Short mmCIF file of C-alpha atoms in Angstrom, two decimals:
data_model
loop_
_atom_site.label_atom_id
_atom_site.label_comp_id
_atom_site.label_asym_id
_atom_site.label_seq_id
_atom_site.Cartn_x
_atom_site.Cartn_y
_atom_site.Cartn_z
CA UNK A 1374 0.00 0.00 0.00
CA UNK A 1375 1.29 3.39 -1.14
CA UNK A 1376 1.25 5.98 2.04
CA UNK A 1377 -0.20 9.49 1.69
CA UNK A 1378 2.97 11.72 1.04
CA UNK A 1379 2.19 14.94 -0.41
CA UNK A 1380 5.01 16.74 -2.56
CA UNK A 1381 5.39 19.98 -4.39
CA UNK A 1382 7.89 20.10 -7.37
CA UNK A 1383 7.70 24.23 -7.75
CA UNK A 1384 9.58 25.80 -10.58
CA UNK A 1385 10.35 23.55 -12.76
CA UNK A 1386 10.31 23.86 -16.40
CA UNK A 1387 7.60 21.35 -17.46
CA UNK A 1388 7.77 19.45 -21.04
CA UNK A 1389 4.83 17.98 -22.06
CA UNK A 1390 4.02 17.28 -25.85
CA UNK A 1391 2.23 20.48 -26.10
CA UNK A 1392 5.12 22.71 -25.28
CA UNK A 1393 7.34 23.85 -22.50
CA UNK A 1394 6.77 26.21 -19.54
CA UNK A 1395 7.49 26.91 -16.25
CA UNK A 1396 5.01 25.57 -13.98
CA UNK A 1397 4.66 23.48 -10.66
CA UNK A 1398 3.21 19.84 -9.72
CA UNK A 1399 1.91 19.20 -6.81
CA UNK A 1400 1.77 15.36 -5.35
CA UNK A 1401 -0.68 13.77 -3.45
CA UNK A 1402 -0.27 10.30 -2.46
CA UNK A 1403 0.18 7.72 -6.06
CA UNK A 1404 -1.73 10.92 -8.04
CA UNK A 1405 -0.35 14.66 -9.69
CA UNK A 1406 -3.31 16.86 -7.60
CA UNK A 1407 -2.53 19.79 -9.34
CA UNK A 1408 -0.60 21.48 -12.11
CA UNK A 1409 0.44 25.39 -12.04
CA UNK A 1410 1.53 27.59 -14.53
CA UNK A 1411 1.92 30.67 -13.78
CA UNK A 1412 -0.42 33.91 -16.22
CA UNK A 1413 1.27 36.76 -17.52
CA UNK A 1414 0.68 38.66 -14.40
CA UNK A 1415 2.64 35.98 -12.00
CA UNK A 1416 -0.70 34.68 -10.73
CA UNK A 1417 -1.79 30.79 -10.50
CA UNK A 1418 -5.43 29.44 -8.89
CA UNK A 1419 -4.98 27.49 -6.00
CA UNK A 1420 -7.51 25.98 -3.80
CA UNK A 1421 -10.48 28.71 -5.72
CA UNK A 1422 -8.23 31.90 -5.11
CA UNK A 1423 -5.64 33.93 -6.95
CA UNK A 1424 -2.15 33.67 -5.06
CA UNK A 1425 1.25 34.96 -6.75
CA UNK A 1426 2.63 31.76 -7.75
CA UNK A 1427 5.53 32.03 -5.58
CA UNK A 1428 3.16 32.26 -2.74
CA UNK A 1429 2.55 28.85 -3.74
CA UNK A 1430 4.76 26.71 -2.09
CA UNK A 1431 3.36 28.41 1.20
CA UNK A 1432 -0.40 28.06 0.36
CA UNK A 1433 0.79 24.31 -0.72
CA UNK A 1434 2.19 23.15 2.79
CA UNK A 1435 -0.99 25.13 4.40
CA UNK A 1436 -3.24 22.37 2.58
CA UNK A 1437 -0.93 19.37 3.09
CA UNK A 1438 1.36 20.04 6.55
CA UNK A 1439 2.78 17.12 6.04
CA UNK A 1440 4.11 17.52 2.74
CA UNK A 1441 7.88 18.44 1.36
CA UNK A 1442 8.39 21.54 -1.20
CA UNK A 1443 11.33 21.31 -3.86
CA UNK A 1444 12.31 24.36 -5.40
CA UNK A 1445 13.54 22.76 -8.97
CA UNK A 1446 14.06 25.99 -11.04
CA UNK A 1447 16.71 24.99 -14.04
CA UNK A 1448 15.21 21.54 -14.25
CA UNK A 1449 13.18 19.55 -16.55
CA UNK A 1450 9.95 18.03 -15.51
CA UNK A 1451 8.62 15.22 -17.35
CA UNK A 1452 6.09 12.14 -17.46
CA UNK A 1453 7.81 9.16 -16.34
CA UNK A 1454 9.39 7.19 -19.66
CA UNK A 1455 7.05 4.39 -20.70
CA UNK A 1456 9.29 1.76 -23.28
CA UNK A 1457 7.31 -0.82 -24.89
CA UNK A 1458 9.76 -2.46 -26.06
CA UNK A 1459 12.10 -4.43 -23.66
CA UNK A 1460 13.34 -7.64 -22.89
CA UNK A 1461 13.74 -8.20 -18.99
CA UNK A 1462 14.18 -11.94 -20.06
CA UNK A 1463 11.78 -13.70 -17.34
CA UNK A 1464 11.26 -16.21 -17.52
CA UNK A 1465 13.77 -18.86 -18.33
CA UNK A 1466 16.37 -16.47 -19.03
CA UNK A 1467 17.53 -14.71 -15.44
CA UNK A 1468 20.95 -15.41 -15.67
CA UNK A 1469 21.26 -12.16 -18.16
CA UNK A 1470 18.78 -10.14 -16.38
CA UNK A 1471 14.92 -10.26 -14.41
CA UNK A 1472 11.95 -8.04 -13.72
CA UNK A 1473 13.51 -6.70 -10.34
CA UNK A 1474 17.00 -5.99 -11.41
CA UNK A 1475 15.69 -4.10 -15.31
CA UNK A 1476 12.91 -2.46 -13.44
CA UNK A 1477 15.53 -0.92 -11.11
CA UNK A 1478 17.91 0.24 -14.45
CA UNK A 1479 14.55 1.33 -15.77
CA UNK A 1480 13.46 4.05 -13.37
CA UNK A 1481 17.61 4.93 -12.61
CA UNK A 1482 16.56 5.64 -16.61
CA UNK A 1483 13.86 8.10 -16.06
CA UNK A 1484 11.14 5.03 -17.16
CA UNK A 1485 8.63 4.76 -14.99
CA UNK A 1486 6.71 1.98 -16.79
CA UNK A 1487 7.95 -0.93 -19.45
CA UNK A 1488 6.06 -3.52 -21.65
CA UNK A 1489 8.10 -6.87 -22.24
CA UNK A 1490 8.31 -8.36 -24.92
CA UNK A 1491 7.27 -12.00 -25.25
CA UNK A 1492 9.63 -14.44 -26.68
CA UNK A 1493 11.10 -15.50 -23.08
CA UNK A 1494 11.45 -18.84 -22.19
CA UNK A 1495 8.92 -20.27 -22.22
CA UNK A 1496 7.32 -17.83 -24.73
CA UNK A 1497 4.17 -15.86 -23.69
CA UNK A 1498 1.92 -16.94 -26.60
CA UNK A 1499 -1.00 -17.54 -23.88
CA UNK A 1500 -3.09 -16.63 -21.38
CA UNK A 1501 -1.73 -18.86 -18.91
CA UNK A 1502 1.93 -17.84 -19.70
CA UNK A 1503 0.79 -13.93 -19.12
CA UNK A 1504 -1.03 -15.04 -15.70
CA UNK A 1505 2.71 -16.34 -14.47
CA UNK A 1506 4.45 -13.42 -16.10
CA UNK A 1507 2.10 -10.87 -14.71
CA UNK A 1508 2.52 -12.86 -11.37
CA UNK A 1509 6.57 -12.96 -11.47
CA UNK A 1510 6.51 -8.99 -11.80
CA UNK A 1511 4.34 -8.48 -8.82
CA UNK A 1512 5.88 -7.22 -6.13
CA UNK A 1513 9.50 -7.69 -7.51
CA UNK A 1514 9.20 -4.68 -10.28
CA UNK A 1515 10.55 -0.66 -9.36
CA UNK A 1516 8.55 0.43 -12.39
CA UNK A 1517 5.24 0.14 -13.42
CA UNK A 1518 4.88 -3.28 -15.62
CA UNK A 1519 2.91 -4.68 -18.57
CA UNK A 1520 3.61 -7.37 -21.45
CA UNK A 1521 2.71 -8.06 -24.85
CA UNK A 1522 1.41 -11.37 -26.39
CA UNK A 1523 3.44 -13.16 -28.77
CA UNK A 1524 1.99 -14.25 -32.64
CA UNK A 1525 2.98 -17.96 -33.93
CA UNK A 1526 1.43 -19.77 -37.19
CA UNK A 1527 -0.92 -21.47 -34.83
CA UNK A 1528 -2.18 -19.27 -31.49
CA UNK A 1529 -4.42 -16.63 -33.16
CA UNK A 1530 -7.45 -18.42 -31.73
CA UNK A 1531 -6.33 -17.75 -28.40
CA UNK A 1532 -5.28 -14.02 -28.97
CA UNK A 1533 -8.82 -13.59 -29.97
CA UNK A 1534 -10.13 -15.02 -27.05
CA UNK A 1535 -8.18 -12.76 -25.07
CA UNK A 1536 -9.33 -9.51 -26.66
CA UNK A 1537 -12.41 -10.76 -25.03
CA UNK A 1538 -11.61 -12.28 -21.54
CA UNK A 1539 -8.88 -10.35 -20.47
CA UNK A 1540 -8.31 -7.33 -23.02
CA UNK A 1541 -6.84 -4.72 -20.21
CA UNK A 1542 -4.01 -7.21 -19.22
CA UNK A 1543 -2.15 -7.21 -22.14
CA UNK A 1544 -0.73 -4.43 -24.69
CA UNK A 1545 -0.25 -5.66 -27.73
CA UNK A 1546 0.47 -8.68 -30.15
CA UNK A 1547 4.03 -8.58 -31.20
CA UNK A 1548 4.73 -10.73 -34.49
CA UNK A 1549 8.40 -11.82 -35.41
CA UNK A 1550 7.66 -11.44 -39.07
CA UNK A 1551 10.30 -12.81 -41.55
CA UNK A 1552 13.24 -13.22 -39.13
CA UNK A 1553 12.69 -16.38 -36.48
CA UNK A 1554 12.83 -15.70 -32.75
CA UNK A 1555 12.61 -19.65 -31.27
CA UNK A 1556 9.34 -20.73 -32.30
CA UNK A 1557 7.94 -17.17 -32.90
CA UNK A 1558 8.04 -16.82 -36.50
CA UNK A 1559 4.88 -15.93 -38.60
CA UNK A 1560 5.34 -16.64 -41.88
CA UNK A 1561 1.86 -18.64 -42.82
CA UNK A 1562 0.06 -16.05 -45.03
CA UNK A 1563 -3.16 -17.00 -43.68
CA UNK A 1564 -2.25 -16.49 -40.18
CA UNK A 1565 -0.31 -13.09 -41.13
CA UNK A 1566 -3.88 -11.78 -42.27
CA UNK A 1567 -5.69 -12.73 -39.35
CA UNK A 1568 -3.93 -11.05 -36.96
CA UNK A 1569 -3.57 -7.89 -39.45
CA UNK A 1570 -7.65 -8.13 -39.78
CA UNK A 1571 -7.36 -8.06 -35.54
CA UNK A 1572 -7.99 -4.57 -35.01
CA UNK A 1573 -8.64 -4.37 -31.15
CA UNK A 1574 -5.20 -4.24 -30.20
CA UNK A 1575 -1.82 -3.22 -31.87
CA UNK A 1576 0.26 -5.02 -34.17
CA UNK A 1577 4.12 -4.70 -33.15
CA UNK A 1578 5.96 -6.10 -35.93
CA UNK A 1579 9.75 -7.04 -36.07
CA UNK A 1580 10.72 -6.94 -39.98
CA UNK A 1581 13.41 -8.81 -41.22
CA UNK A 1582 13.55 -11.18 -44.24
CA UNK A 1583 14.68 -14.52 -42.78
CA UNK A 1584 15.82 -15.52 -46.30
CA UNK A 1585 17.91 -12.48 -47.49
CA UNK A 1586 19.45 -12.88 -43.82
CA UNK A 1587 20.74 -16.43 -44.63
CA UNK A 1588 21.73 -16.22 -48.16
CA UNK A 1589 23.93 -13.21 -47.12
CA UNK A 1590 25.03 -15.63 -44.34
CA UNK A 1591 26.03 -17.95 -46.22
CA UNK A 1592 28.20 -15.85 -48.48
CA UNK A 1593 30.18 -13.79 -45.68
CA UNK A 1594 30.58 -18.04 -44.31
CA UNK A 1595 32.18 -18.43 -48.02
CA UNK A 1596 34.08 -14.97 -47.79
CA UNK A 1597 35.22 -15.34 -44.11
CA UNK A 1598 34.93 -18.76 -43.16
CA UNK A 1599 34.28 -18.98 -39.38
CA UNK A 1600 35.72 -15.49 -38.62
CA UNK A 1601 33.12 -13.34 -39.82
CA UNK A 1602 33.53 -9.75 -38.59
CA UNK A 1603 31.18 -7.51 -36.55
CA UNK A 1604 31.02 -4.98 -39.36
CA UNK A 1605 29.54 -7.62 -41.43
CA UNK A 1606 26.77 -7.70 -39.47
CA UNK A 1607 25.40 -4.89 -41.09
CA UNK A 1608 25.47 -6.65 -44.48
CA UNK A 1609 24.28 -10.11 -43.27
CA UNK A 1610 21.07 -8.40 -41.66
CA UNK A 1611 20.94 -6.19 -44.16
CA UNK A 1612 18.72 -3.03 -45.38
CA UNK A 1613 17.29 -4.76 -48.09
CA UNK A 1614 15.83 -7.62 -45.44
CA UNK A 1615 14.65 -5.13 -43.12
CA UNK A 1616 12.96 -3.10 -46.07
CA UNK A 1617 11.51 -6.18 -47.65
CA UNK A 1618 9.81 -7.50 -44.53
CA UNK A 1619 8.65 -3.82 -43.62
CA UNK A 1620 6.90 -3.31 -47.13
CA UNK A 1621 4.76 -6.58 -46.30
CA UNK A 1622 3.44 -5.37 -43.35
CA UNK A 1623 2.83 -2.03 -44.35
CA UNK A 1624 1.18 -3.19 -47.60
CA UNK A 1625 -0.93 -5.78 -44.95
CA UNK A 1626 -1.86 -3.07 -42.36
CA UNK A 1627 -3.31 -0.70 -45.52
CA UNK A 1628 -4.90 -3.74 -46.89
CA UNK A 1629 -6.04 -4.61 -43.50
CA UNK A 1630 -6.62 -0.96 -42.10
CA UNK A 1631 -4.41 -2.52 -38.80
CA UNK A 1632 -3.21 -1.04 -35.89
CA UNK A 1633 0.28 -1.39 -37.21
CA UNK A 1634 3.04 -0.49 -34.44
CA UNK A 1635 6.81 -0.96 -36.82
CA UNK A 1636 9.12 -1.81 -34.79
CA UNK A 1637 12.81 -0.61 -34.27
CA UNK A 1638 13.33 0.97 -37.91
CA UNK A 1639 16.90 0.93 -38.88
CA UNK A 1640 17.10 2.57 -42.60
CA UNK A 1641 16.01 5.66 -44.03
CA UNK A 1642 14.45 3.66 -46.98
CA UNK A 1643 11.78 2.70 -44.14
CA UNK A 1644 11.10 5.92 -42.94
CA UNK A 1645 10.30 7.32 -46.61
CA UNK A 1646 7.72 3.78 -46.47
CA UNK A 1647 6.15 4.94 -43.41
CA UNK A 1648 5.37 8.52 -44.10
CA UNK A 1649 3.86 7.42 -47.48
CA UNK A 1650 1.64 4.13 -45.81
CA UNK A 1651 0.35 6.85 -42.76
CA UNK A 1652 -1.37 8.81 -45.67
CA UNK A 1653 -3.43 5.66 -46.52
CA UNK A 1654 -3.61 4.44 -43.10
CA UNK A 1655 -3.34 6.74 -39.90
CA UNK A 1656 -2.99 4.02 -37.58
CA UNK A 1657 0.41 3.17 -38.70
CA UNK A 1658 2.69 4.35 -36.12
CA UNK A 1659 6.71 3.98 -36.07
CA UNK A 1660 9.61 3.31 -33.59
CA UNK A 1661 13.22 3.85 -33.39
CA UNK A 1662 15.58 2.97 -30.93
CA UNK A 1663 18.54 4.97 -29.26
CA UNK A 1664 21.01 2.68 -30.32
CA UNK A 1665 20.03 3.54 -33.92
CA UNK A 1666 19.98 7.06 -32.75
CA UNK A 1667 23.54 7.19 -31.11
CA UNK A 1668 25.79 4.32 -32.74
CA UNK A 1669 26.65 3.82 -36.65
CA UNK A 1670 28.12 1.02 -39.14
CA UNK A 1671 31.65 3.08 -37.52
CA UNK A 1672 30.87 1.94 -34.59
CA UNK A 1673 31.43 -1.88 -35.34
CA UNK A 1674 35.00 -1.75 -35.99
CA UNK A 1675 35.82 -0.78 -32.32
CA UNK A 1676 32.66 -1.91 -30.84
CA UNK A 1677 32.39 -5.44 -32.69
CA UNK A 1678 29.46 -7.50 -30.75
CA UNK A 1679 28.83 -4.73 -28.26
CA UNK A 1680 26.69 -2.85 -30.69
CA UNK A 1681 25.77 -6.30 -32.22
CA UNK A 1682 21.74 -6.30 -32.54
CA UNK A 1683 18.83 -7.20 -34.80
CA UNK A 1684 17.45 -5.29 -36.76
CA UNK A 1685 21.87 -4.74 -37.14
CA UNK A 1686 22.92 -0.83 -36.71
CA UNK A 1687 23.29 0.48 -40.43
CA UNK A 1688 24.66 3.88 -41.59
CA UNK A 1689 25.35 7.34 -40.30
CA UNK A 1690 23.30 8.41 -43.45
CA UNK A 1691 20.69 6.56 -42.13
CA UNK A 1692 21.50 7.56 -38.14
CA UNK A 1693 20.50 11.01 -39.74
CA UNK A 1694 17.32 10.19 -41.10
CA UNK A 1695 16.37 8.82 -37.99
CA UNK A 1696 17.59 11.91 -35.98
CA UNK A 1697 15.60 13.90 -38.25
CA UNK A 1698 12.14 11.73 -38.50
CA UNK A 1699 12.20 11.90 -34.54
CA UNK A 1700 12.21 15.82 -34.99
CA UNK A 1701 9.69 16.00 -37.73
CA UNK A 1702 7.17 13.85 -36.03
CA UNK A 1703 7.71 10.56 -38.24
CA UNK A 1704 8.85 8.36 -35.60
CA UNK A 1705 6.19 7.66 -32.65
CA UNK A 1706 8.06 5.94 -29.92
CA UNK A 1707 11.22 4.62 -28.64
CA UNK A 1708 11.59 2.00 -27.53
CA UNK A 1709 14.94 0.79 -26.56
CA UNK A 1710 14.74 -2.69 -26.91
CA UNK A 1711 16.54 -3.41 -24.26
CA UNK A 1712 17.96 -7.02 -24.56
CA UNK A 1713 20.49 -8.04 -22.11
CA UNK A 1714 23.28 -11.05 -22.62
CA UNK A 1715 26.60 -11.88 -20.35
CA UNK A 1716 29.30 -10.54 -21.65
CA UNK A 1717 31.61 -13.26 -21.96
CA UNK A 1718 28.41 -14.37 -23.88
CA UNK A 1719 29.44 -11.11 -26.29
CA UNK A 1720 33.39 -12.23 -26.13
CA UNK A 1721 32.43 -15.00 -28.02
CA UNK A 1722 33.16 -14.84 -32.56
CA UNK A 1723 30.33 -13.31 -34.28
CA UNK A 1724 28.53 -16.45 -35.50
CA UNK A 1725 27.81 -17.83 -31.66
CA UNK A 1726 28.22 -13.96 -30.09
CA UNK A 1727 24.19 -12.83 -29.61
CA UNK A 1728 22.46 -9.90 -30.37
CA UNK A 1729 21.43 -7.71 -28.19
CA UNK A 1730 22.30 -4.26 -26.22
CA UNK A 1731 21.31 -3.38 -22.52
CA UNK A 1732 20.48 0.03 -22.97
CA UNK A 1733 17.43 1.50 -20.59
CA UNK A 1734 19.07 3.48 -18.30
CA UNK A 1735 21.00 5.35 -20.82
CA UNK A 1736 16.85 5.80 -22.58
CA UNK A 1737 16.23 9.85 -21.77
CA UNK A 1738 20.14 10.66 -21.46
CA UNK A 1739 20.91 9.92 -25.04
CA UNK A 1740 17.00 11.37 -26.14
CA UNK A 1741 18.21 14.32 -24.30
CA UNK A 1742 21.72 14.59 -25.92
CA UNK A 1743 20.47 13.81 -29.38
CA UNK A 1744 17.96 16.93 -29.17
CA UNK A 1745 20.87 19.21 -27.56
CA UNK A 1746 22.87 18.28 -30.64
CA UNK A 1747 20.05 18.13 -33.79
CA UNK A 1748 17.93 20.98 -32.02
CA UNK A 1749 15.24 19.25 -31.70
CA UNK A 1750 12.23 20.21 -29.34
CA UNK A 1751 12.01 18.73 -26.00
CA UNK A 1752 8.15 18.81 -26.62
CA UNK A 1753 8.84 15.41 -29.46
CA UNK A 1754 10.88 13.99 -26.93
CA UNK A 1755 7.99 14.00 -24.21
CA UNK A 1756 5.71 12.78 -26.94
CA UNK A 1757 8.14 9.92 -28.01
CA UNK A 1758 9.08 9.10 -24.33
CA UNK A 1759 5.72 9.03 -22.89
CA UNK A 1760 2.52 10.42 -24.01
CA UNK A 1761 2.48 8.26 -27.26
CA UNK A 1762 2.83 5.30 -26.07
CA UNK A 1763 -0.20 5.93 -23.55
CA UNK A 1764 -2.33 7.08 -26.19
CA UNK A 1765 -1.48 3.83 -28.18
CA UNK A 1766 -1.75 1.24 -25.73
CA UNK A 1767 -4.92 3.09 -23.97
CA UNK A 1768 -2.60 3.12 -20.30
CA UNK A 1769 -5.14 3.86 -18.17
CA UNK A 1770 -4.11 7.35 -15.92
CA UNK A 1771 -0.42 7.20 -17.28
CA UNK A 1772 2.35 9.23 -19.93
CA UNK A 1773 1.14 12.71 -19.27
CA UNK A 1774 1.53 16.12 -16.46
CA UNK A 1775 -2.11 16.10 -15.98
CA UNK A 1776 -4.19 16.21 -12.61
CA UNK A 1777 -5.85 12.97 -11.33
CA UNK A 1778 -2.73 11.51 -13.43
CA UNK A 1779 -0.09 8.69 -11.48
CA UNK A 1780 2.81 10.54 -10.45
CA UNK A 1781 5.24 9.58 -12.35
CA UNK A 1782 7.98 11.82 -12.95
CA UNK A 1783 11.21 12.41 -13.81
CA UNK A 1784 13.31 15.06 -12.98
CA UNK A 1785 16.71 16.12 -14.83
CA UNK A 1786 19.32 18.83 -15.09
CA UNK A 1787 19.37 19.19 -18.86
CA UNK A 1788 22.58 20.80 -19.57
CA UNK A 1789 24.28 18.91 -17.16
CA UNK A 1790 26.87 16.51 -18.78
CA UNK A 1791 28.20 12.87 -17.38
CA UNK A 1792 30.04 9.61 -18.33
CA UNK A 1793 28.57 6.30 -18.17
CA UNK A 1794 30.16 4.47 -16.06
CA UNK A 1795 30.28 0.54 -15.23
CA UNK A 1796 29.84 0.99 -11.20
CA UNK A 1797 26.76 2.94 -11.76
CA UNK A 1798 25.03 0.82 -14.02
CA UNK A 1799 21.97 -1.26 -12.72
CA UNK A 1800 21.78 -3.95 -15.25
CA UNK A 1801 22.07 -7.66 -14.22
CA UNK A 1802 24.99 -7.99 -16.73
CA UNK A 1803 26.51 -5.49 -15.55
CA UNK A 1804 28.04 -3.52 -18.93
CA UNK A 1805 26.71 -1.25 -21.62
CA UNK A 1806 28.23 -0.23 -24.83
CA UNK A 1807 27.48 3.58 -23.71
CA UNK A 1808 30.13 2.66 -21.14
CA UNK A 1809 32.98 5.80 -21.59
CA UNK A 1810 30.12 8.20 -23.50
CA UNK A 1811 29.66 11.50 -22.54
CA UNK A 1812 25.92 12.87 -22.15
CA UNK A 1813 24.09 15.77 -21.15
CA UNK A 1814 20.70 15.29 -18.72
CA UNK A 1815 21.58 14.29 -15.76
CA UNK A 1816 18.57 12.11 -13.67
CA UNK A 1817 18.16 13.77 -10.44
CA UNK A 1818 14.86 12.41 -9.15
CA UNK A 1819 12.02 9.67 -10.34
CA UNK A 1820 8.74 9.26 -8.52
CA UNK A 1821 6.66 6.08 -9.48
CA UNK A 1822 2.90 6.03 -8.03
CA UNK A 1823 3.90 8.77 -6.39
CA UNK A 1824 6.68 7.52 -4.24
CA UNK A 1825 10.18 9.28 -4.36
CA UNK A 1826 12.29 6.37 -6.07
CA UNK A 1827 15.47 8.28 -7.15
CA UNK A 1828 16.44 11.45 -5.23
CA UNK A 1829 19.93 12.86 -5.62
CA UNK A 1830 20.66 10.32 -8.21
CA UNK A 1831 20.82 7.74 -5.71
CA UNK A 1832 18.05 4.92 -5.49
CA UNK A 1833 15.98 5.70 -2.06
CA UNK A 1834 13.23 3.04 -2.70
CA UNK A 1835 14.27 -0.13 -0.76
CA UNK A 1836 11.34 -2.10 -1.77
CA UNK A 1837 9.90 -2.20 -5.54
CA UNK A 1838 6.51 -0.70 -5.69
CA UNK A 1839 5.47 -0.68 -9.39
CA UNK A 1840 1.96 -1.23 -10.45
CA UNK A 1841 0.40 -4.00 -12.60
CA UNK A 1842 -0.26 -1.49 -16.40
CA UNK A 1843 -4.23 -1.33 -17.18
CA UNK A 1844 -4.36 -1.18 -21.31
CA UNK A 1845 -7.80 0.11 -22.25
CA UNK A 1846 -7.26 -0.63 -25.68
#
């Protein structure tokens, strides 16, 4: 049970998707209770009377004695991140990483609530496997939790059943399409359509064409032999795969009229797809990751399997596009895809080395630094980090600074800069290939329901308190 505390965050400069301005939130128990920004004359309504708004604070502890005041002028104010797109790998997988220890790196991250993905082991293709995911998380997860179910060539009779028993439990139905995950892949055309013609919940698609993958496989085996280099990775998981596999579900979703979610885009060649299929269909919606915001094909020669992940990390051409369909409005979320593996797991030559990147906690750092560098309004990044996601999933009373809202916040110093650093990382495996970077937007507090979980930069909860995600649609 979440006690009563009462806070007031006064000053801050508050980024919401509508704009920025300098305003205060006030805290009351797991909810915002009010949000102030000041008129042209200096005055906010508080409690049905005019006050100065920097009588607030004052007027604030009058209503709620009990409560603490935190004068956060030169800070950011935003909705807690919510990333639905991670792989907290549990169950079946907890050596690399679980719910408790990713939920932690989450909110160190500024992300107040996550959606996992479902190809964990065993895979969450049902509604008993959601029931033990759902009851793993409780208790054990800092930030707010939810999962998606997972599409094969044979469950769609039990997604729709869900949609009907148990629709607010679940986000969305993510389909491996092209490129096999386990036993995930969809590639029966006849299932593909029915779960494009579902339209009650979102269709997250991974894109990749499974058989330009191994044909270009095969020939780097033929070029290389059985020391294949990282950089190839970009070639053996190539554009042409991940713009192949996109096409068909953008061509199925307009066909279809789905609720089309395309995950992690890598290429520009995608991008220019998207903005063309959202004309036909406005339910198409787009996400990009930071890695393909921050790291380049460059990257691989002193990286090698550090930055090694699928879709693979392509060109600094197309690192541009990306930087520039996040400002323009093309790209809808990010979501990080976090997907943790032990490094000596990474040591290994690229044909048994796995992809995958831990990457939450760096999430709003790297947003932040990206928009510092490509001027790009704080007000997409709110949208991207937060409010769009809500609005997708339906998250009931989450993503946005509005009253009667959960409090979840996060709090950063914008300008100022830091290194990553391995002792301050939270992840279970305990690197990140952000290790040695320098960013700007330093986390200095995170509330989650409410409750002060970061303050300083230092983790204060003791206990994980998140709360189970309620998807209206």
């Amino acid at each position: 049970m979440i006690s009563e505390s009462s806070f007031l965050l006064h000053g801050a400069t508050i980024i919401t998707g509508e704009g920025t301005g300098t305003g205060s939130v006030g805290i009351c128990g797991e909810r915002i209770s009010g949000v102030w920004y000041p008129d042209d004359e200096g005055m906010v309504r508080f409690n049905d009377r005019e006050i100065a708004f920097d009588a607030l604070p004052d007027e604030f502890r009058k209503t709620y004695p009990e409560s603490e005041t935190e004068d956060i002028r030169g800070k950011i104010l935003m909705a807690g991140g919510i990333d639905a797109h991670v792989h907290f790998r549990e169950p079946g997988l907890t050596a690399k990483a679980d719910i408790h220890t990713e939920s932690l790196a989450a909110v160190c991250g500024g992300v107040t609530s996550f959606i996992d993905m479902p190809n964990t082991t065993p895979p969450t293709i049902s509604e008993d496997r959601l029931r033990e995911k759902l009851s793993l998380a409780e208790g054990r997860a800092y930030a707010n939790f939810g999962f998606h179910i997972g599409a094969t060539n044979s469950n769609l009779p039990e997604i729709k059943k869900m949609t009907v028993s148990c629709p607010e439990d679940f986000g969305g139905i993510k389909v491996f399409m092209g490129s096999s995950t386990g036993n995930m892949l969809v590639d029966d055309d006849a299932a593909l359509a029915g779960i494009f013609r579902e339209k009650t919940k979102c269709v997250l698609v991974h894109c990749e064409d499974e058989h330009i993958i191994r044909e270009n496989l095969k020939d780097a085996q033929e070029k290389f032999g059985s020391l294949i280099p990282f950089s190839e990775h970009e070639n053996i998981r190539s554009r042409k795969a991940c713009i192949r596999s996109s096409a068909k579900a953008l061509e199925l979703a307009m066909e279809y009229g789905s609720r089309l979610h395309l995950l992690h885009i890598s290429t520009a060649e995608e991008i220019e797809m998207v903005r063309a299929a959202k004309q036909i269909n406005k339910n198409i919606t787009a996400e990009t990751s930071i890695n393909y915001l921050w790291f380049c094909d460059s990257s691989y020669s002193s990286m090698g399997s550090k930055v090694k992940c699928n879709p693979s990390i392509k060109t600094a051409e197309d690192r541009a596009a990306l930087r520039e369909a996040l400002k323009n409005g093309l790209i809808d979320t990010i979501g990080t895809d976090h997907a943790p593996h032990l490094e000596n797991e990474k040591e290994r030559p690229y044909l048994t080395a796995p992809s995958g990147i831990p990457s939450i906690q760096q999430s709003l750092p790297v947003l932040l630094t990206v928009a510092s560098q490509e001027d790009i309004p704080l007000s997409r990044i709110a949208s991207v980090f937060s409010e769009k996601p809500a609005e997708m999933f339906g998250i009931s009373g989450r993503g946005f600074i509005k009253e009667g809202y959960f409090a979840d916040i996060v709090i950063a110093d914008p300008d100022k800069e830091f290194t990553v650093g391995k002792n301050n990382l939270k992840y279970k495996c305990r690197w990140s290939p952000y290790e040695g970077v320098r960013l700007k937007g330093v986390i200095t507090e995170v509330f989650v329901n409410g409750r002060k979980t970061v303050g300083n930069g230092e983790v204060l909860a003791r206990t994980p308190f998140g709360e189970k995600l309620v998807f209206k649609h």
